[in-house]
PDB file of C-alpha atoms in Angstrom:
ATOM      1  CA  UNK A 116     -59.829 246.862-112.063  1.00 49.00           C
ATOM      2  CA  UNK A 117     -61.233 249.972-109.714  1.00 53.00           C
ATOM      3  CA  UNK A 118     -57.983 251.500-110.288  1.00 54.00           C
ATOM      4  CA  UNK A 119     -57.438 250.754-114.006  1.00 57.00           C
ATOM      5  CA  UNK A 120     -61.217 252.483-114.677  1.00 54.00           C
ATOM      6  CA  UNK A 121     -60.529 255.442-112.570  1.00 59.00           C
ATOM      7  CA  UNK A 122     -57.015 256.072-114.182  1.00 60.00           C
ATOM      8  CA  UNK A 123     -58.968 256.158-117.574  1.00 66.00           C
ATOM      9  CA  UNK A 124     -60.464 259.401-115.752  1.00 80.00           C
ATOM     10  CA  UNK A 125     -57.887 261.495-115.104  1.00 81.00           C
ATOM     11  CA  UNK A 126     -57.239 262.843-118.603  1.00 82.00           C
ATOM     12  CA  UNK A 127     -60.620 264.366-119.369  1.00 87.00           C
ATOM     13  CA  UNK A 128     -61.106 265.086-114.934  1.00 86.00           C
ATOM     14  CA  UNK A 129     -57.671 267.598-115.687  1.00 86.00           C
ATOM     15  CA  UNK A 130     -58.794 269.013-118.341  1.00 89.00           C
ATOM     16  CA  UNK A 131     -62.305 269.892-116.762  1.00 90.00           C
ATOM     17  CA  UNK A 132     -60.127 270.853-113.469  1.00 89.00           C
ATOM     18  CA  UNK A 133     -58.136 273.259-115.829  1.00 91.00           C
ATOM     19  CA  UNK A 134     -61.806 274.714-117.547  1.00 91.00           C
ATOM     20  CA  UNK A 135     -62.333 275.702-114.095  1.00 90.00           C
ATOM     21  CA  UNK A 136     -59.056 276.873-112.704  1.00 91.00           C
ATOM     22  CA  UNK A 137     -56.792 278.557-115.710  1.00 93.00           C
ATOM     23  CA  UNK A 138     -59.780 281.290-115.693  1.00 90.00           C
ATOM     24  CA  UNK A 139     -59.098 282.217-111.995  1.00 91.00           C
ATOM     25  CA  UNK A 140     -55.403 282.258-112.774  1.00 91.00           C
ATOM     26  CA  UNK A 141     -55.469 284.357-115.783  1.00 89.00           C
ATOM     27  CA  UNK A 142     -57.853 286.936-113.669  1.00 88.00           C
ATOM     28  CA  UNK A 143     -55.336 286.853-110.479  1.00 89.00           C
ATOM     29  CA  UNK A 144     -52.386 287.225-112.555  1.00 89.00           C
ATOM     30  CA  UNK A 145     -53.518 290.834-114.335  1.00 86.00           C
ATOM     31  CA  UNK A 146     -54.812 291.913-111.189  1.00 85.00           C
ATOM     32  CA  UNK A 147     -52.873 295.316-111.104  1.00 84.00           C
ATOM     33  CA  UNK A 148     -52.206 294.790-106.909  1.00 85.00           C
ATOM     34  CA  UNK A 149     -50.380 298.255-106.922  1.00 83.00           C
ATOM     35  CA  UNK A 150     -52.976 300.103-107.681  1.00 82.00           C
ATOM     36  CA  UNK A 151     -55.916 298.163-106.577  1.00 82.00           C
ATOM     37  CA  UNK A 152     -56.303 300.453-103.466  1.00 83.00           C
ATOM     38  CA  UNK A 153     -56.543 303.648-105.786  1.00 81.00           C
ATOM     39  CA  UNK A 154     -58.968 301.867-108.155  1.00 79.00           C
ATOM     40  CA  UNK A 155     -61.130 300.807-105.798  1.00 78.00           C
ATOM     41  CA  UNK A 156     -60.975 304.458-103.798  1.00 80.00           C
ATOM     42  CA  UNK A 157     -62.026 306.123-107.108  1.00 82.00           C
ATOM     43  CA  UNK A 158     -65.678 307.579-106.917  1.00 83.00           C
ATOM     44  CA  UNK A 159     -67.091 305.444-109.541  1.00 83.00           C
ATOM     45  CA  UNK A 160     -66.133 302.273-107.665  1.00 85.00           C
ATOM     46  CA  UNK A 161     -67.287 303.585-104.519  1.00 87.00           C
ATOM     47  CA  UNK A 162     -70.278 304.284-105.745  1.00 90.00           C
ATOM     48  CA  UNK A 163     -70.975 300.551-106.859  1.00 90.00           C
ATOM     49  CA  UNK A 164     -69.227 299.196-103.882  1.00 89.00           C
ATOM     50  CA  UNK A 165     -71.754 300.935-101.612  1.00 92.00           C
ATOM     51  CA  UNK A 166     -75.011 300.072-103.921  1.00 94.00           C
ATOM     52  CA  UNK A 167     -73.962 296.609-104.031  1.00 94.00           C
ATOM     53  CA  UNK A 168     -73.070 295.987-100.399  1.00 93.00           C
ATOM     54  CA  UNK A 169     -76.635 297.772 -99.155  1.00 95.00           C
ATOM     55  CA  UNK A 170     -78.618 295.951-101.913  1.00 96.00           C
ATOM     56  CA  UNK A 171     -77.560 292.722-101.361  1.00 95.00           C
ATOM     57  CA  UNK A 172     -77.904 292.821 -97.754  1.00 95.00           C
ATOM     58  CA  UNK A 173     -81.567 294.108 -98.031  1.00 97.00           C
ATOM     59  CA  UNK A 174     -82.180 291.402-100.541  1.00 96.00           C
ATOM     60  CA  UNK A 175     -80.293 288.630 -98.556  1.00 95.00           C
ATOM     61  CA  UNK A 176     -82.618 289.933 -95.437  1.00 96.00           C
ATOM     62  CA  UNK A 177     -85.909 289.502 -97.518  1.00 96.00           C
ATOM     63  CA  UNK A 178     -84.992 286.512 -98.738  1.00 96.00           C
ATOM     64  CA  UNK A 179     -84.525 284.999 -94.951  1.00 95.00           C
ATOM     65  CA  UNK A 180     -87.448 286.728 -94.376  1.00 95.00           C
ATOM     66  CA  UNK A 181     -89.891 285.649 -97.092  1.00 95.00           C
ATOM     67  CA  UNK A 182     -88.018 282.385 -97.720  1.00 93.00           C
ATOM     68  CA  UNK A 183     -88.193 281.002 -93.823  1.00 92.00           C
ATOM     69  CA  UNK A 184     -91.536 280.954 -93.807  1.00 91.00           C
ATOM     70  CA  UNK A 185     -91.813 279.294 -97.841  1.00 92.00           C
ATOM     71  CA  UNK A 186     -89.094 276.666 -96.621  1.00 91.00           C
ATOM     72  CA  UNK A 187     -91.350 275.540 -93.414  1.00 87.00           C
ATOM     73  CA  UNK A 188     -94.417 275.210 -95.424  1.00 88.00           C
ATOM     74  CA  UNK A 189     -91.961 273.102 -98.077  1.00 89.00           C
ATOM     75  CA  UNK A 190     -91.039 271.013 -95.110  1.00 83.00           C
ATOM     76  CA  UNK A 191     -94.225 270.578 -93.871  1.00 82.00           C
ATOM     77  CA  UNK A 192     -96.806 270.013 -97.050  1.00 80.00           C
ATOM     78  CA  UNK A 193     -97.645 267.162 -98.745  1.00 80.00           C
ATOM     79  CA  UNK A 194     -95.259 265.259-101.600  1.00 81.00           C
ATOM     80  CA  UNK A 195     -97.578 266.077-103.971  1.00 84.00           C
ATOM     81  CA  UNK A 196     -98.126 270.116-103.042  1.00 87.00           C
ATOM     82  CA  UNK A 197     -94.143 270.103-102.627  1.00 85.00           C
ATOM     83  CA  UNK A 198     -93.291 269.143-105.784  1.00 88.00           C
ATOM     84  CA  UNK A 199     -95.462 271.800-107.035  1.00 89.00           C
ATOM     85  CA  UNK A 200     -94.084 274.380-104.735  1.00 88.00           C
ATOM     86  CA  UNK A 201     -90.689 273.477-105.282  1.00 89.00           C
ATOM     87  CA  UNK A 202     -91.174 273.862-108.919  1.00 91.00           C
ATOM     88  CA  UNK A 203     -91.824 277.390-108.741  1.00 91.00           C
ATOM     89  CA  UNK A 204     -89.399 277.800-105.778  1.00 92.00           C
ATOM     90  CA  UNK A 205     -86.409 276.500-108.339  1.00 91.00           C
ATOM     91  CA  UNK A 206     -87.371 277.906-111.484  1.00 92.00           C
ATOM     92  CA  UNK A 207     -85.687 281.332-110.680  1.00 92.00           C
ATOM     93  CA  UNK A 208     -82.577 279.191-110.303  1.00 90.00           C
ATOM     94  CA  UNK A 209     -82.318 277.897-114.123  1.00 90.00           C
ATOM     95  CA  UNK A 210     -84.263 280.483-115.279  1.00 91.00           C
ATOM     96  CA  UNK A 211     -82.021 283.115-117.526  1.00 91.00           C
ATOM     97  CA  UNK A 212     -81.172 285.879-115.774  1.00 90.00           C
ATOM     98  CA  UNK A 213     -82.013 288.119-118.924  1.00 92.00           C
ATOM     99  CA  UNK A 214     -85.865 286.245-118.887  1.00 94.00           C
ATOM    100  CA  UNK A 215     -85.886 286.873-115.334  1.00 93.00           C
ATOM    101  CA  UNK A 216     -85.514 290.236-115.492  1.00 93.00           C
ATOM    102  CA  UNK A 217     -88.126 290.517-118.346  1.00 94.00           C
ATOM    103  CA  UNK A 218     -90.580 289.055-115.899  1.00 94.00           C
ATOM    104  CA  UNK A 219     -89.856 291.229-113.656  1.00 94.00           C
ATOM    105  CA  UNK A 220     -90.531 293.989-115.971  1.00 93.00           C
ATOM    106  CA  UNK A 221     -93.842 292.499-117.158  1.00 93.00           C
ATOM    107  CA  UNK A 222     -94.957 292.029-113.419  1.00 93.00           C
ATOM    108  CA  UNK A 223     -93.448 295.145-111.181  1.00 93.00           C
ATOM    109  CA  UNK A 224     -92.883 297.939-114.213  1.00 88.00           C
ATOM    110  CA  UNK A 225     -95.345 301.129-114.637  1.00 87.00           C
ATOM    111  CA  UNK A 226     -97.594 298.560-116.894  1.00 88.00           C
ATOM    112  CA  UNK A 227     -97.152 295.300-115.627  1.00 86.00           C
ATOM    113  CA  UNK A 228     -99.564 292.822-113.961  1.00 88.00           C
ATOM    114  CA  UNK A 229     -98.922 294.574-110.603  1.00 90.00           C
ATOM    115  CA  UNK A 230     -96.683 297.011-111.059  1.00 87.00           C
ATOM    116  CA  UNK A 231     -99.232 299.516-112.455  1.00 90.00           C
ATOM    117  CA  UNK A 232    -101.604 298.866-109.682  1.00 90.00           C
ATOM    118  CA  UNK A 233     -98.450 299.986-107.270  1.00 89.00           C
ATOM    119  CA  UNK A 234     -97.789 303.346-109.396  1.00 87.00           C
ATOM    120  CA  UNK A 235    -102.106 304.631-109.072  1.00 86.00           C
ATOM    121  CA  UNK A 236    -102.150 303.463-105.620  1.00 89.00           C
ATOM    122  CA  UNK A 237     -98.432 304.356-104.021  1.00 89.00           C
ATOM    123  CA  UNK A 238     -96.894 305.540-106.914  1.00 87.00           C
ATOM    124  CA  UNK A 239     -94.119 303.013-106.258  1.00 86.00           C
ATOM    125  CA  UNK A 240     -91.739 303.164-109.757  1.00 89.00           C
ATOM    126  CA  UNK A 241     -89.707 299.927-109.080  1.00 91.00           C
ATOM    127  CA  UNK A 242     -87.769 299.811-112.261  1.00 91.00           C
ATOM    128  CA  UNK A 243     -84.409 301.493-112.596  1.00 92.00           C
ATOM    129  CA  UNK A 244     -84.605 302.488-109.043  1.00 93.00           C
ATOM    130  CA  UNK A 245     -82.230 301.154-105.870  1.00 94.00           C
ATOM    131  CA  UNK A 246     -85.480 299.345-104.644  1.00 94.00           C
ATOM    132  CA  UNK A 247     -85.346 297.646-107.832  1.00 94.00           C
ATOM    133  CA  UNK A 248     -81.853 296.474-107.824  1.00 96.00           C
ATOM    134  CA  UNK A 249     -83.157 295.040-104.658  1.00 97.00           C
ATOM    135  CA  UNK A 250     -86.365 293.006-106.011  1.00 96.00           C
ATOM    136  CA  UNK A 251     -84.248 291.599-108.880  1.00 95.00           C
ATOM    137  CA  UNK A 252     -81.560 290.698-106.527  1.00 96.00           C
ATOM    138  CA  UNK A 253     -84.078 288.822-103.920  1.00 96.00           C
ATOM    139  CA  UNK A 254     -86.023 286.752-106.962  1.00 96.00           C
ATOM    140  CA  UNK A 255     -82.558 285.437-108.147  1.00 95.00           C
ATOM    141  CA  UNK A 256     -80.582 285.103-104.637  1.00 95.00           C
ATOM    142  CA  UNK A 257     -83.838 283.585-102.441  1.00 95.00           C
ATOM    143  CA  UNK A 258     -84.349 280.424-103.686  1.00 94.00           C
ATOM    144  CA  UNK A 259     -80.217 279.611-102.833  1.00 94.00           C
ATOM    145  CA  UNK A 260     -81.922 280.293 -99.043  1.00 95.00           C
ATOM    146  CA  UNK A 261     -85.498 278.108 -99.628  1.00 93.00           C
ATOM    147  CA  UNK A 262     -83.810 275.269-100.891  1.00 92.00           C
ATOM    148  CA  UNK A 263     -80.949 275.477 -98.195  1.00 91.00           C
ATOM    149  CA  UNK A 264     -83.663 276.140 -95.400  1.00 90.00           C
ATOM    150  CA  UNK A 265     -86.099 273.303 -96.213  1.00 89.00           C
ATOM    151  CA  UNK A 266     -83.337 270.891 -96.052  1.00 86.00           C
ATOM    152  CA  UNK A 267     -82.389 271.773 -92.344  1.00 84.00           C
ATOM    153  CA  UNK A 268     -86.203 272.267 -91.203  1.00 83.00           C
ATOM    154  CA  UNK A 269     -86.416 268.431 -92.655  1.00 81.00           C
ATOM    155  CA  UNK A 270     -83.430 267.109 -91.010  1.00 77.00           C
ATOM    156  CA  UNK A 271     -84.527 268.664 -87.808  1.00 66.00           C
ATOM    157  CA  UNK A 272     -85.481 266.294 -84.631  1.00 59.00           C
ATOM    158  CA  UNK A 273     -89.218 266.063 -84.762  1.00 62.00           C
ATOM    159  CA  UNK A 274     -89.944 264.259 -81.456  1.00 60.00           C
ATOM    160  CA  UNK A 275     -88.290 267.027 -79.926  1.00 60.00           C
ATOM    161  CA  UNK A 276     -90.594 269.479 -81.041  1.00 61.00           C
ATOM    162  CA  UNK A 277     -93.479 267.092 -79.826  1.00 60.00           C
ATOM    163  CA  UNK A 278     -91.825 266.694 -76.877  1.00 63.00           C
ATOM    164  CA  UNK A 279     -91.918 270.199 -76.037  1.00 60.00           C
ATOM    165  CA  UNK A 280     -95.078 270.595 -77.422  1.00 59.00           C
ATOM    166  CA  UNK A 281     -96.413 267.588 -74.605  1.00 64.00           C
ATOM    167  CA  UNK A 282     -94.619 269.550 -72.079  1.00 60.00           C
ATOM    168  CA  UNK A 283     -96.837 272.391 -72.676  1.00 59.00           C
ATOM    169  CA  UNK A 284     -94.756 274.605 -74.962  1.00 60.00           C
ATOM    170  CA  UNK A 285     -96.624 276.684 -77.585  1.00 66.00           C
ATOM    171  CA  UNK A 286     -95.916 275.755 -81.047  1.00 64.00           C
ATOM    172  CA  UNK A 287     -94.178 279.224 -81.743  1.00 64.00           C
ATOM    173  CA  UNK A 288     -92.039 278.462 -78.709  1.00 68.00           C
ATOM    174  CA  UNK A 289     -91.113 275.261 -79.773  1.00 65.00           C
ATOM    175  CA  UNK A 290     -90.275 276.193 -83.233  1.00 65.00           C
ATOM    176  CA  UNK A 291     -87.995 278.965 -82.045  1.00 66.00           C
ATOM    177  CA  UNK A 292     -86.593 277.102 -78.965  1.00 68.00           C
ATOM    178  CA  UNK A 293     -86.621 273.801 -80.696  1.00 69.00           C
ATOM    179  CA  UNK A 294     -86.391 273.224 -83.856  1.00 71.00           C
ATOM    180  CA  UNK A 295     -84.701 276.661 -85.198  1.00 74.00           C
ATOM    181  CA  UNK A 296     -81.531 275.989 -83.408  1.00 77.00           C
ATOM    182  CA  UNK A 297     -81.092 272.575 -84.961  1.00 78.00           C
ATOM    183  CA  UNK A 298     -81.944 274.028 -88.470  1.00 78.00           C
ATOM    184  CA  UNK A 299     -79.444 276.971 -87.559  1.00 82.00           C
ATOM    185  CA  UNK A 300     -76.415 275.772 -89.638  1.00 85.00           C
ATOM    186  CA  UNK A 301     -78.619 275.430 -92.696  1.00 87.00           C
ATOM    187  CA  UNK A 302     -80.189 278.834 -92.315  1.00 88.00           C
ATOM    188  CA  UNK A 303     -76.901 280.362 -91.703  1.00 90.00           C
ATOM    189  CA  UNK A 304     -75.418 278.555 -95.028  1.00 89.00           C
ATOM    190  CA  UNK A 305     -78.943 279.422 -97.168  1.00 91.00           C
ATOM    191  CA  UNK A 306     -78.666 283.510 -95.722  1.00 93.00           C
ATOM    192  CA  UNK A 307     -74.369 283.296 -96.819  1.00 91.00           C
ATOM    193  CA  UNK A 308     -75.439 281.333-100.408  1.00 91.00           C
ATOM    194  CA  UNK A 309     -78.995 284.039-100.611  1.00 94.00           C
ATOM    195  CA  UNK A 310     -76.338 287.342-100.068  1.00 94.00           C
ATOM    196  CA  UNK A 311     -73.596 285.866-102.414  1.00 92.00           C
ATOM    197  CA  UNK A 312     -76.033 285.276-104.988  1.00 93.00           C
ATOM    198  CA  UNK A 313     -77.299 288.878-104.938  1.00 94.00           C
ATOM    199  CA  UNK A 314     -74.026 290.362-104.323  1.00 93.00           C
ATOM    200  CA  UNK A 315     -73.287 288.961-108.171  1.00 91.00           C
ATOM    201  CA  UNK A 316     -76.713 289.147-109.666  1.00 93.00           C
ATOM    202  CA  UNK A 317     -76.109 290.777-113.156  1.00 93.00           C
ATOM    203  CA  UNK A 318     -78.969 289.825-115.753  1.00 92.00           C
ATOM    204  CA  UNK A 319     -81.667 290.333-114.340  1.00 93.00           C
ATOM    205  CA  UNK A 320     -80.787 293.617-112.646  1.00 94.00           C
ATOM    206  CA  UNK A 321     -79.467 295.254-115.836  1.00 94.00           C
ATOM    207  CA  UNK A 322     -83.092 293.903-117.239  1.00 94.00           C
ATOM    208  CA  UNK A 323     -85.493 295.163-114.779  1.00 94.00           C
ATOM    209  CA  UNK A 324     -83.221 298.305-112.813  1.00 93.00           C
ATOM    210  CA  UNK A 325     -80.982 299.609-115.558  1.00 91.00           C
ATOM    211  CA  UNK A 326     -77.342 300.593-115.022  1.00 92.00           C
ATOM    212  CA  UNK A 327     -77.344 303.795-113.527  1.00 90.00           C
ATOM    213  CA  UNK A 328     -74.330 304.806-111.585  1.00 90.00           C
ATOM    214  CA  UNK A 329     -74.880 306.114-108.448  1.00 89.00           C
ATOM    215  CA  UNK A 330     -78.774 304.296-108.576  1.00 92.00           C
ATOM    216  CA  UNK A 331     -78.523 301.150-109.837  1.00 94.00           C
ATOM    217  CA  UNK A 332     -74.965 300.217-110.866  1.00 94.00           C
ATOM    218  CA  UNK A 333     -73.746 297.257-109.064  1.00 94.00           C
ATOM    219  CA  UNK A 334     -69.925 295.679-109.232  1.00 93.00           C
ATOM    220  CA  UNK A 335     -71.116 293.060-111.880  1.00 94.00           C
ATOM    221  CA  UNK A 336     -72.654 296.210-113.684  1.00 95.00           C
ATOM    222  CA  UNK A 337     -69.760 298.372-113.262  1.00 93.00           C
ATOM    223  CA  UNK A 338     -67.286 295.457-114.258  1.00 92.00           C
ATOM    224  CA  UNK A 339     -69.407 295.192-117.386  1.00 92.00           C
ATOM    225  CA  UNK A 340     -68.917 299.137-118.212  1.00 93.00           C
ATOM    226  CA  UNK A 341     -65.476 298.827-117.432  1.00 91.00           C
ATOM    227  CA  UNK A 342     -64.741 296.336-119.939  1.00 90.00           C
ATOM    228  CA  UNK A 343     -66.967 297.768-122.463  1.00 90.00           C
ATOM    229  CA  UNK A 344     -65.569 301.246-121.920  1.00 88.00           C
ATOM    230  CA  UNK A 345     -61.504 299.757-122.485  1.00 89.00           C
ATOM    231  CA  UNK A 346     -60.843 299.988-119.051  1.00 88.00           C
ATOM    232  CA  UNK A 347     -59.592 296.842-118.135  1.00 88.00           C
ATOM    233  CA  UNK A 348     -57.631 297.448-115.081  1.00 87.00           C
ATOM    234  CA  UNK A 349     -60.564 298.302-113.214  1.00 87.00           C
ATOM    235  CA  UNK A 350     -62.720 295.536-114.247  1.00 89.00           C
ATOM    236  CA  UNK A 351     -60.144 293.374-112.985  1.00 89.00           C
ATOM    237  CA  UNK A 352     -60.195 295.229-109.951  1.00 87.00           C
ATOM    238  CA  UNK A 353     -63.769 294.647-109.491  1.00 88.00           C
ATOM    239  CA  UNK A 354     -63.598 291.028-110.324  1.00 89.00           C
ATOM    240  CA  UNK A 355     -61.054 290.628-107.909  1.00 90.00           C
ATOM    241  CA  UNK A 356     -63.298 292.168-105.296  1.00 88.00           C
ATOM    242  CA  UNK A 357     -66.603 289.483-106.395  1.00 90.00           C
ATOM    243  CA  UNK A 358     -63.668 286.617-106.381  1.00 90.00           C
ATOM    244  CA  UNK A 359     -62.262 288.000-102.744  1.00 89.00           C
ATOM    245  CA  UNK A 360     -66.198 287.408-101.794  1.00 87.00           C
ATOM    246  CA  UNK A 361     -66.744 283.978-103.574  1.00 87.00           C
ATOM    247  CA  UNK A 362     -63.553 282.585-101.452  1.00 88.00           C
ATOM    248  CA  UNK A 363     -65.118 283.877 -98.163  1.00 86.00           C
ATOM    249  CA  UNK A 364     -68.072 282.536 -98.750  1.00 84.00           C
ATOM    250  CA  UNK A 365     -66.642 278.878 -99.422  1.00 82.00           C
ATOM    251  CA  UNK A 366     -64.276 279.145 -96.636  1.00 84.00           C
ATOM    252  CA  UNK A 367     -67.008 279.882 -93.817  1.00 79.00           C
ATOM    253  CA  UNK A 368     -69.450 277.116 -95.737  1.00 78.00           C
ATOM    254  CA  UNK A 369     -66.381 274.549 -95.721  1.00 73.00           C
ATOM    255  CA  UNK A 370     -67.994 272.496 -93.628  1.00 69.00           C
ATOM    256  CA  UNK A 371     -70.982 271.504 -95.112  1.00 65.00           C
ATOM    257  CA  UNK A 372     -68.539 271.406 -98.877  1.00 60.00           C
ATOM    258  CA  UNK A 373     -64.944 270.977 -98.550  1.00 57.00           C
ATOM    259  CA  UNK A 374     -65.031 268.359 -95.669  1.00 56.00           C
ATOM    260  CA  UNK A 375     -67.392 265.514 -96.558  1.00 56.00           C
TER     261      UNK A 375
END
């Protein structure tokens, strides 16, 4: 009977499997491979090949950075004060990427909630700058890292920590002896899934930084002009590039996705 009610699956279970596969297909096969070395070398590319890989790094950084510390206090707080927190922790993740880069606006731009407090006291412009690209990058890509985080920090041994802690180990010593390395896997995956996620970040960057080549034009923004600008070979290009990236990413997570 098992069988009989899973083979009444397979029809619509292809035809989602080809939703999700024909696209890659279709992209790999008018990938212009000759000349994907020379697209990729010309100065436009370069230019959003270099923006992208230094903003996404910075923003994957801040995100372990601001998001280890947001993950442990996730791990740590009350049901009731985690569900809140969580809340706002996921909301960047369904949020629109167009809406989040309005917010963005609203909050960081010359008049926005702080951003005009940043411009009279540093006169810190984040919109259409690099360090913008950056901020919209690190809202969208840090939650990937938060969520990731929190579940390794739970899973981790907590009698070990106490043990260490009896034994007369500091409680920054045991959380960075302790229980960081058992939480490492899940930090690594969140800081992979955090840089990924800002490596493709499109919405929300075009929203709040603008897409300025040389400043703020990233390989989802540059695919974008390409395609609007009838140059399909090198959006391909580009999307190769991202896809290259996705597969990378997937292959050094495969344990925690493609072997369970």
């Amino acid at each position: 009977m098992r069988q009989r009610a899973v083979g009444g699956l397979w029809l619509p279970a292809g035809v989602g499997l080809a939703l999700l596969v024909v696209p890659i297909i279709g992209l790999l096969q008018r990938a212009p491979w000759s000349d994907l070395p020379s697209l990729l070398g010309s100065a436009r590319l370069r230019d959003a090949l270099v923006i992208s890989a230094v903003t996404s790094a910075v923003a994957a950084g801040a995100s372990v950075l601001l998001g280890l510390p947001l993950a442990l206090a996730l791990s740590r707080c009350g049901a009731s004060l985690r569900r809140l927190l969580r809340v706002a922790v996921l909301l960047p993740m369904v949020l629109p990427p167009v809406v989040a880069g309005t917010a963005l606006l609203f909050a960081l731009g010359r008049r926005g909630l702080l951003g005009q407090w940043l411009d009279a006291t540093f006169g810190w412009s984040l919109p259409f700058s690099t360090a913008g690209v950056v901020v919209a990058a690190t809202f969208v890509a840090m939650p990937f890292f938060v969520i990731t985080a929190e579940a390794g920090l739970r899973s981790a041994d907590a009698g070990l920590v106490e043990a260490a802690r009896t034994l007369g180990a500091r409680r920054s010593v045991a959380f960075r002896r302790v229980m960081l390395p058992q939480a490492a896997p899940s930090l690594a995956a969140g800081a992979a899934l955090a840089w990924a996620r800002a490596l493709g970040e499109f919405g929300a960057t075009i929203t709040f930084a603008g897409n300025l080549r040389g400043r703020t034009q990233t390989l989802p923004l540059a695919t974008f002009e390409a395609l609007e600008a009838g140059r399909p070979a090198e959006a391909v290009a580009l999307s190769v590039v991202l896809l290259a990236v996705s597969i990378v990413v997937l292959v050094a997570l495969r344990d925690r996705w493609l072997t369970r």
